[in-house]
Amino acid sequence: VSLRKTGKFLCFYPLESVSRVRDLIGRADILLGEQKYADGLLIVQEMINLVPDSPAGYSYRGFIHERMQEPAEAMQDYRKSIRLGYPPITAYYNLGVMYEQRRRYQEAFAVYQEGLELETRFDPLKERCAEMASYFRQDDQAIRLYSELAALYPGKAIYRDRLREIKGLKGAKKPAR
């Protein structure tokens, strides 16, 4: 068994399939960049046929289904990618965004939190989780996440503004002494 390291996650591919999977991922990336989703879907399906338990394959396929306006299939693939273990962190992000688009905020928040437990350095996920924490009035978590983002991106006033807003709301709900 060979090893492919992606961030903190390790994805296992059969040794005889490693070079073929690399080739397929490269071809899929090119096709997706050219917005040739139907062709990309064929390539990614070949990768899934070659390595049926590939979280990356299902995440790629979910992305393609999403771009092809097939949300049910996309969400199913993102969930399968996560269920298989060691998924690309983007599977959490993309699934959460799709839940948000459907106003399923509790599920989106849960997916974002689960993703952040596994990978704390994916800032788009951190930002969405902070926004959901704020929405659900989990102020301490929102403050912590926005503080981290503000420290990483001192030039982005939006993070400082959100911090002030949340701290102001939090202070307003404290009882008078």
XYZ file of C-alpha atoms in Angstrom, residues 63-167:
105
model
C -17.634 18.969 -6.795
C -18.426 18.036 -10.388
C -22.035 17.189 -9.578
C -22.328 20.524 -7.799
C -21.029 22.371 -10.874
C -23.415 20.376 -13.074
C -26.349 21.590 -10.945
C -26.953 18.133 -9.461
C -27.074 18.996 -5.737
C -28.515 15.717 -4.418
C -25.718 13.731 -6.058
C -23.100 16.246 -4.922
C -24.213 16.110 -1.299
C -24.328 12.311 -1.390
C -20.749 12.186 -2.719
C -19.461 14.702 -0.144
C -21.097 12.694 2.660
C -19.559 9.481 1.318
C -16.136 11.126 1.110
C -16.431 12.126 4.764
C -17.799 8.725 5.806
C -14.889 6.886 4.177
C -12.402 8.734 6.387
C -9.429 10.937 5.569
C -11.481 13.129 3.210
C -10.146 16.282 1.618
C -11.097 19.164 3.932
C -12.936 20.752 1.027
C -15.565 17.992 1.292
C -16.598 19.444 4.664
C -16.563 22.993 3.353
C -18.518 22.237 0.171
C -21.107 20.111 1.967
C -21.580 22.805 4.607
C -22.073 25.479 1.957
C -24.650 23.306 0.223
C -26.511 22.868 3.524
C -26.445 26.641 4.022
C -27.832 27.205 0.531
C -30.760 24.989 1.518
C -31.200 26.861 4.821
C -30.183 23.752 6.762
C -27.998 25.815 9.082
C -27.754 23.362 11.955
C -26.391 20.675 9.629
C -24.010 23.163 8.011
C -22.683 24.222 11.407
C -22.195 20.593 12.485
C -20.267 19.792 9.289
C -18.060 22.879 9.673
C -17.305 22.022 13.290
C -16.448 18.427 12.406
C -14.128 19.622 9.651
C -12.380 22.075 11.983
C -11.768 19.297 14.489
C -9.709 17.554 11.809
C -8.043 20.527 10.116
C -7.752 23.906 11.809
C -5.757 25.606 9.057
C -8.394 25.778 6.307
C -9.463 29.394 6.708
C -12.574 29.355 4.481
C -13.975 26.590 6.710
C -12.995 28.531 9.815
C -14.761 31.621 8.482
C -18.013 29.757 7.732
C -17.895 28.068 11.143
C -17.379 31.454 12.826
C -20.371 32.869 10.977
C -22.548 29.904 11.966
C -21.363 30.132 15.586
C -22.393 33.779 15.549
C -25.748 32.899 13.978
C -26.444 30.334 16.713
C -25.203 32.772 19.400
C -22.300 30.563 20.369
C -20.411 33.747 21.014
C -17.300 32.301 22.657
C -16.632 30.043 19.686
C -17.371 32.857 17.211
C -15.030 35.215 19.079
C -12.252 32.620 19.170
C -12.527 31.863 15.435
C -12.834 35.499 14.354
C -9.893 36.390 16.615
C -7.782 33.739 14.886
C -8.826 35.042 11.465
C -8.187 38.668 12.463
C -4.687 37.721 13.650
C -3.971 35.875 10.401
C -5.383 38.632 8.192
C -4.856 41.949 9.995
C -5.748 43.875 6.825
C -9.253 42.393 6.625
C -11.448 44.772 8.586
C -14.450 42.451 8.343
C -13.008 40.110 10.966
C -12.360 42.954 13.415
C -15.843 44.349 12.703
C -17.485 40.980 13.348
C -15.525 40.647 16.594
C -16.708 44.056 17.809
C -20.277 43.238 16.823
C -20.301 39.871 18.622
C -18.579 41.235 21.717
